[in-house]
């Protein structure tokens, strides 16, 4: 699909593997090598995201992109992560932190229970009897 590069605006062919033009891709690769060379050093393996950003000058969003694509394996870098899409807490896998997942699951359970209660209430029929005064 023909598209404009989100970084530089030039026209390029977007594929499932490439979301930026060739020139920007090459620039990103240079930045990736810079980040990877930094965190690969033994003394930098425990660096936090802000330390990596400060030391390399590479934007946090770009580092997060590489983590999410699996280019940076967090197994080797214990203090790196990216923000939960709901609350912003640092996570190492998925899109949501365990707290947000738990909250969503609780809400889903409540919704299912309420739907079940409404369904049962709908099927229940109540009969009223009238009392006469002379009974």
XYZ file of N, CA, C and O in Angstrom:
540
model
N 0.834 -1.168 0.000
C 0.000 0.000 0.000
C 0.889 1.245 0.000
O 1.819 1.356 0.783
N 0.601 2.159 -0.836
C 1.354 3.404 -0.933
C 0.918 4.331 0.206
O -0.264 4.502 0.454
N 1.899 4.919 0.897
C 1.605 5.747 2.061
C 2.686 6.800 2.234
O 3.759 6.697 1.636
N 2.412 7.785 3.067
C 3.420 8.772 3.421
C 4.104 8.322 4.707
O 3.433 7.861 5.631
N 5.403 8.485 4.761
C 6.171 8.126 5.950
C 5.728 9.016 7.109
O 5.695 10.242 6.965
N 5.396 8.431 8.253
C 4.961 9.242 9.392
C 6.080 10.110 9.977
O 5.812 11.081 10.665
N 7.327 9.775 9.667
C 8.449 10.550 10.195
C 8.830 11.707 9.279
O 9.001 12.828 9.733
N 8.997 11.440 7.994
C 9.513 12.481 7.087
C 8.502 12.925 6.033
O 8.721 13.915 5.354
N 7.428 12.177 5.872
C 6.394 12.559 4.928
C 6.606 12.071 3.504
O 5.756 12.268 2.644
N 7.743 11.424 3.215
C 7.979 10.955 1.846
C 7.099 9.754 1.518
O 6.648 9.034 2.394
N 6.866 9.551 0.247
C 6.034 8.459 -0.231
C 6.822 7.155 -0.186
O 7.994 7.115 -0.544
N 6.180 6.081 0.289
C 6.834 4.773 0.316
C 5.770 3.693 0.269
O 4.576 3.966 0.421
N 6.208 2.461 0.056
C 5.291 1.327 0.034
C 5.270 0.700 1.422
O 6.265 0.147 1.890
N 4.130 0.824 2.117
C 3.958 0.253 3.455
C 3.727 -1.251 3.328
O 2.945 -1.700 2.488
N 4.410 -2.012 4.152
C 4.213 -3.461 4.210
C 3.966 -3.859 5.654
O 4.061 -3.028 6.558
N 3.693 -5.121 5.859
C 3.500 -5.593 7.226
C 4.810 -5.552 8.019
O 4.805 -5.569 9.239
N 5.921 -5.453 7.334
C 7.222 -5.429 7.987
C 7.788 -4.024 8.134
O 8.657 -3.793 8.972
N 7.336 -3.096 7.333
C 7.922 -1.763 7.317
C 6.835 -0.708 7.386
O 5.974 -0.634 6.525
N 6.866 0.124 8.445
C 5.867 1.172 8.600
C 6.445 2.569 8.385
O 5.765 3.565 8.624
N 7.713 2.634 7.943
C 8.370 3.898 7.617
C 9.160 3.719 6.323
O 9.406 2.596 5.889
N 9.584 4.841 5.732
C 10.317 4.764 4.465
C 11.728 4.194 4.675
O 12.198 4.073 5.806
N 12.389 3.878 3.588
C 13.724 3.268 3.632
C 14.750 4.162 4.343
O 15.530 3.684 5.161
N 14.726 5.454 4.049
C 15.688 6.373 4.669
C 15.486 6.446 6.183
O 16.457 6.393 6.955
N 14.241 6.549 6.627
C 13.952 6.598 8.065
C 14.256 5.254 8.724
O 14.693 5.200 9.873
N 14.013 4.166 7.989
C 14.331 2.838 8.501
C 15.832 2.716 8.771
O 16.241 2.207 9.813
N 16.629 3.196 7.841
C 18.086 3.134 8.025
C 18.515 3.962 9.227
O 19.390 3.557 9.991
N 17.888 5.107 9.403
C 18.188 5.960 10.558
C 17.784 5.256 11.859
O 18.522 5.280 12.846
N 16.619 4.614 11.859
C 16.178 3.860 13.038
C 17.138 2.720 13.347
O 17.400 2.430 14.504
N 17.650 2.076 12.325
C 18.593 0.975 12.535
C 19.872 1.469 13.207
O 20.427 0.804 14.072
N 20.345 2.647 12.808
C 21.523 3.230 13.443
C 21.249 3.497 14.923
O 22.089 3.217 15.784
N 20.064 4.037 15.194
C 19.679 4.310 16.581
C 19.536 3.023 17.381
O 19.925 2.951 18.548
N 18.975 1.985 16.738
C 18.845 0.688 17.406
C 20.222 0.155 17.795
O 20.419 -0.322 18.916
N 21.161 0.219 16.864
C 22.515 -0.255 17.144
C 23.140 0.514 18.296
O 23.835 -0.057 19.132
N 22.870 1.807 18.355
C 23.388 2.641 19.435
C 22.824 2.193 20.789
O 23.562 2.041 21.766
N 21.504 1.978 20.836
C 20.853 1.526 22.074
C 21.341 0.134 22.449
O 21.704 -0.127 23.605
N 21.374 -0.761 21.473
C 21.765 -2.135 21.758
C 23.215 -2.204 22.231
O 23.538 -2.960 23.155
N 24.086 -1.422 21.624
C 25.489 -1.401 22.048
C 25.595 -0.909 23.493
O 26.401 -1.422 24.276
N 24.766 0.051 23.859
C 24.795 0.579 25.221
C 24.322 -0.455 26.232
O 24.994 -0.712 27.227
N 23.155 -1.052 25.994
C 22.603 -1.973 27.001
C 23.285 -3.337 26.977
O 23.166 -4.093 27.937
N 24.010 -3.647 25.928
C 24.716 -4.922 25.849
C 25.911 -4.955 26.801
O 26.316 -6.027 27.259
N 26.474 -3.781 27.112
C 27.605 -3.730 28.036
C 27.155 -4.207 29.406
O 26.090 -3.830 29.890
N 27.986 -5.013 30.030
C 27.649 -5.612 31.321
C 27.197 -4.568 32.346
O 26.205 -4.756 33.044
N 27.912 -3.451 32.424
C 27.577 -2.440 33.435
C 26.280 -1.692 33.126
O 25.725 -1.039 34.006
N 25.769 -1.819 31.913
C 24.539 -1.113 31.537
C 23.325 -2.029 31.440
O 22.227 -1.543 31.151
N 23.484 -3.298 31.680
C 22.355 -4.231 31.522
C 21.230 -3.969 32.504
O 20.092 -4.347 32.243
N 21.534 -3.334 33.609
C 20.496 -3.035 34.602
C 19.994 -1.596 34.492
O 19.320 -1.095 35.381
N 20.300 -0.931 33.395
C 19.869 0.453 33.194
C 18.351 0.532 33.084
O 17.708 -0.367 32.553
N 17.809 1.623 33.600
C 16.369 1.875 33.470
C 16.112 2.547 32.119
O 17.053 2.964 31.444
N 14.861 2.679 31.772
C 14.501 3.305 30.505
C 15.050 4.731 30.438
O 15.631 5.129 29.431
N 14.880 5.490 31.508
C 15.348 6.880 31.480
C 16.870 6.958 31.367
O 17.399 7.858 30.705
N 17.575 6.012 31.957
C 19.037 5.982 31.831
C 19.454 5.678 30.395
O 20.409 6.269 29.883
N 18.755 4.768 29.744
C 19.061 4.426 28.350
C 18.780 5.628 27.452
O 19.592 5.964 26.583
N 17.651 6.289 27.677
C 17.290 7.466 26.885
C 18.340 8.565 27.071
O 18.814 9.162 26.100
N 18.725 8.820 28.327
C 19.717 9.871 28.613
C 21.072 9.552 27.993
O 21.736 10.431 27.441
N 21.483 8.298 28.085
C 22.809 7.910 27.602
C 22.902 7.859 26.081
O 23.953 8.142 25.514
N 21.805 7.499 25.419
C 21.857 7.311 23.965
C 21.230 8.453 23.183
O 21.524 8.618 22.000
N 20.335 9.189 23.814
C 19.629 10.256 23.117
C 18.506 9.754 22.229
O 17.919 10.508 21.466
N 18.183 8.481 22.322
C 17.114 7.878 21.520
C 15.791 8.037 22.272
O 15.719 7.832 23.482
N 14.744 8.410 21.549
C 13.430 8.619 22.148
C 12.905 7.347 22.805
O 13.059 6.245 22.275
N 12.246 7.531 23.947
C 11.663 6.406 24.677
C 10.649 5.662 23.810
O 10.589 4.430 23.822
N 9.849 6.385 23.044
C 8.823 5.764 22.198
C 9.439 4.787 21.196
O 8.873 3.727 20.916
N 10.606 5.126 20.688
C 11.277 4.256 19.725
C 11.793 2.991 20.416
O 11.675 1.882 19.881
N 12.327 3.144 21.610
C 12.805 1.981 22.371
C 11.631 1.070 22.714
O 11.723 -0.152 22.593
N 10.515 1.669 23.099
C 9.310 0.886 23.404
C 8.846 0.133 22.160
O 8.459 -1.037 22.233
N 8.896 0.772 21.010
C 8.529 0.125 19.746
C 9.379 -1.124 19.528
O 8.857 -2.182 19.165
N 10.684 -1.030 19.768
C 11.575 -2.184 19.580
C 11.287 -3.284 20.592
O 11.366 -4.461 20.262
N 10.938 -2.890 21.819
C 10.596 -3.895 22.832
C 9.335 -4.636 22.406
O 9.282 -5.865 22.434
N 8.311 -3.892 22.009
C 7.035 -4.501 21.625
C 7.166 -5.388 20.391
O 6.471 -6.382 20.267
N 8.071 -5.017 19.477
C 8.301 -5.842 18.289
C 9.193 -7.039 18.594
O 9.389 -7.893 17.740
N 9.760 -7.097 19.777
C 10.603 -8.225 20.161
C 12.064 -8.071 19.754
O 12.843 -9.010 19.852
N 12.442 -6.904 19.308
C 13.837 -6.691 18.904
C 14.751 -6.572 20.118
O 15.928 -6.912 20.035
N 14.224 -6.054 21.220
C 14.973 -6.005 22.479
C 14.312 -6.996 23.431
O 13.147 -6.832 23.785
N 15.047 -8.011 23.813
C 14.521 -9.051 24.684
C 14.696 -8.631 26.147
O 15.813 -8.525 26.633
N 13.599 -8.389 26.843
C 13.659 -7.889 28.207
C 14.219 -8.894 29.198
O 14.616 -8.520 30.297
N 14.284 -10.146 28.814
C 14.868 -11.182 29.671
C 16.292 -10.805 30.066
O 16.721 -11.052 31.182
N 16.997 -10.170 29.170
C 18.394 -9.817 29.411
C 18.552 -8.463 30.088
O 19.643 -8.126 30.532
N 17.477 -7.681 30.158
C 17.553 -6.324 30.692
C 16.451 -6.136 31.733
O 15.353 -5.669 31.421
N 16.730 -6.483 32.986
C 15.698 -6.556 34.022
C 15.007 -5.239 34.382
O 13.898 -5.261 34.900
N 15.601 -4.105 34.114
C 14.994 -2.834 34.512
C 14.331 -2.073 33.370
O 13.909 -0.939 33.544
N 14.249 -2.699 32.210
C 13.563 -2.074 31.084
C 12.126 -2.565 31.019
O 11.823 -3.690 31.405
N 11.260 -1.738 30.527
C 9.854 -2.087 30.356
C 9.178 -0.985 29.576
O 9.836 -0.083 29.055
N 7.868 -1.042 29.517
C 7.087 -0.031 28.807
C 5.782 0.171 29.565
O 5.415 -0.651 30.409
N 5.080 1.258 29.306
C 3.892 1.572 30.104
C 2.662 0.741 29.749
O 2.415 0.439 28.585
N 1.917 0.401 30.797
C 0.606 -0.233 30.656
C -0.276 0.735 29.871
O -0.246 1.943 30.113
N -1.063 0.230 28.939
C -1.895 1.087 28.095
C -3.065 1.711 28.846
O -3.681 2.642 28.357
N -3.339 1.218 30.057
C -4.467 1.769 30.817
C -3.997 2.733 31.903
O -4.483 3.847 31.991
N -3.030 2.322 32.716
C -2.640 3.142 33.866
C -1.241 3.731 33.759
O -0.887 4.625 34.524
N -0.414 3.217 32.845
C 0.927 3.753 32.677
C 2.003 3.094 33.518
O 3.172 3.463 33.424
N 1.641 2.118 34.340
C 2.634 1.406 35.150
C 3.595 0.662 34.221
O 3.221 0.245 33.129
N 4.840 0.498 34.645
C 5.830 -0.188 33.820
C 5.546 -1.690 33.803
O 5.381 -2.309 34.845
N 5.474 -2.239 32.585
C 5.249 -3.675 32.409
C 6.316 -4.232 31.483
O 7.031 -3.488 30.829
N 6.403 -5.544 31.422
C 7.430 -6.188 30.619
C 6.842 -7.069 29.516
O 7.560 -7.571 28.668
N 5.531 -7.278 29.559
C 4.884 -8.068 28.513
C 3.412 -7.702 28.425
O 2.841 -7.190 29.377
N 2.825 -7.979 27.280
C 1.410 -7.702 27.086
C 1.130 -6.226 26.892
O 2.016 -5.437 26.581
N -0.130 -5.866 27.099
C -0.540 -4.477 26.917
C -1.000 -3.834 28.212
O -1.068 -2.618 28.312
N -1.367 -4.677 29.193
C -1.882 -4.186 30.462
C -1.129 -4.811 31.630
O -0.668 -5.954 31.550
N -1.043 -4.061 32.738
C -0.414 -4.597 33.950
C -1.384 -5.570 34.624
O -2.583 -5.593 34.332
N -0.885 -6.358 35.551
C -1.725 -7.362 36.213
C -2.850 -6.712 37.011
O -3.947 -7.251 37.101
N -2.609 -5.543 37.573
C -3.634 -4.835 38.325
C -4.800 -4.425 37.420
O -5.964 -4.593 37.784
N -4.497 -3.890 36.254
C -5.547 -3.493 35.314
C -6.289 -4.714 34.768
O -7.506 -4.680 34.612
N -5.566 -5.775 34.489
C -6.202 -7.012 34.017
C -7.168 -7.525 35.070
O -8.305 -7.880 34.775
N -6.727 -7.527 36.326
C -7.571 -7.983 37.427
C -8.822 -7.117 37.548
O -9.930 -7.622 37.721
N -8.651 -5.808 37.454
C -9.790 -4.893 37.530
C -10.785 -5.123 36.411
O -12.001 -5.112 36.640
N -10.284 -5.342 35.213
C -11.161 -5.595 34.068
C -11.897 -6.921 34.250
O -13.093 -7.022 33.964
N -11.196 -7.933 34.747
C -11.836 -9.230 34.984
C -12.935 -9.111 36.034
O -14.006 -9.702 35.884
N -12.705 -8.329 37.088
C -13.729 -8.126 38.120
C -14.938 -7.419 37.534
O -16.087 -7.783 37.837
N -14.694 -6.404 36.708
C -15.800 -5.690 36.068
C -16.596 -6.618 35.158
O -17.825 -6.559 35.127
N -15.889 -7.457 34.406
C -16.569 -8.411 33.520
C -17.428 -9.384 34.325
O -18.551 -9.706 33.934
N -16.906 -9.843 35.450
C -17.657 -10.750 36.316
C -18.923 -10.061 36.829
O -20.007 -10.650 36.819
N -18.802 -8.802 37.257
C -19.965 -8.048 37.736
C -21.002 -7.905 36.633
O -22.197 -8.062 36.863
N -20.549 -7.582 35.427
C -21.459 -7.409 34.290
C -22.179 -8.724 33.990
O -23.391 -8.745 33.778
N -21.430 -9.839 33.995
C -22.042 -11.138 33.724
C -23.055 -11.499 34.802
O -24.132 -12.019 34.502
N -22.724 -11.213 36.068
C -23.657 -11.501 37.163
C -24.924 -10.660 37.036
O -26.022 -11.157 37.256
N -24.765 -9.390 36.683
C -25.918 -8.506 36.514
C -26.782 -8.962 35.342
O -28.010 -8.967 35.436
N -26.170 -9.360 34.244
C -26.929 -9.868 33.099
C -27.692 -11.131 33.474
O -28.852 -11.303 33.082
N -27.052 -12.003 34.228
C -27.706 -13.240 34.664
C -28.873 -12.923 35.599
O -29.945 -13.511 35.493
N -28.685 -11.979 36.511
C -29.746 -11.583 37.436
C -30.932 -11.011 36.659
O -32.084 -11.340 36.927
N -30.642 -10.168 35.660
C -31.714 -9.582 34.844
C -32.452 -10.655 34.046
O -33.667 -10.595 33.892
N -31.697 -11.623 33.538
C -32.312 -12.708 32.773
C -33.241 -13.528 33.666
O -34.348 -13.876 33.269
N -32.803 -13.820 34.885
C -33.640 -14.583 35.812
C -34.858 -13.777 36.236
O -35.957 -14.310 36.348
N -34.675 -12.494 36.477
C -35.785 -11.635 36.887
C -36.825 -11.541 35.778
O -38.028 -11.453 36.037
N -36.386 -11.554 34.552
C -37.290 -11.466 33.403
C -38.167 -12.705 33.303
O -39.336 -12.616 32.918
N -37.618 -13.855 33.658
C -38.354 -15.106 33.531
C -39.224 -15.413 34.743
O -40.050 -16.308 34.692
N -39.033 -14.718 35.829
C -39.849 -14.953 37.016
C -41.176 -14.231 36.853
O -41.224 -13.068 36.447
N -42.215 -14.919 37.166
C -43.537 -14.318 37.096
C -44.090 -14.284 38.497
O -44.052 -15.277 39.221
N -44.600 -13.163 38.870
C -45.168 -13.017 40.206
C -46.685 -12.931 40.071
O -47.212 -12.178 39.258
N -47.356 -13.719 40.895
C -48.815 -13.705 40.907
C -49.265 -13.079 42.212
O -48.747 -13.383 43.276
N -50.226 -12.216 42.086
C -50.797 -11.571 43.273
C -52.225 -12.062 43.427
O -52.954 -12.231 42.467
N -52.611 -12.239 44.662
C -53.991 -12.622 44.930
C -54.691 -11.466 45.645
O -54.062 -10.685 46.360
N -55.976 -11.428 45.444
C -56.750 -10.351 46.038
C -57.504 -10.913 47.228
O -58.090 -11.966 47.164
N -57.492 -10.214 48.308
C -58.247 -10.641 49.483
C -59.568 -9.881 49.485
O -59.607 -8.676 49.283
N -60.554 -10.624 49.744
C -61.875 -9.972 49.853
C -62.154 -9.618 51.297
O -61.694 -10.291 52.203
N -62.945 -8.608 51.485
C -63.255 -8.151 52.829
C -64.108 -9.166 53.594
O -64.009 -9.273 54.803
N -64.895 -9.902 52.908
C -65.791 -10.824 53.597
C -65.144 -12.188 53.879
O -65.783 -13.064 54.417
N -63.822 -12.352 53.597
C -63.131 -13.633 53.876
C -62.677 -13.695 55.283
O -62.206 -12.970 55.993
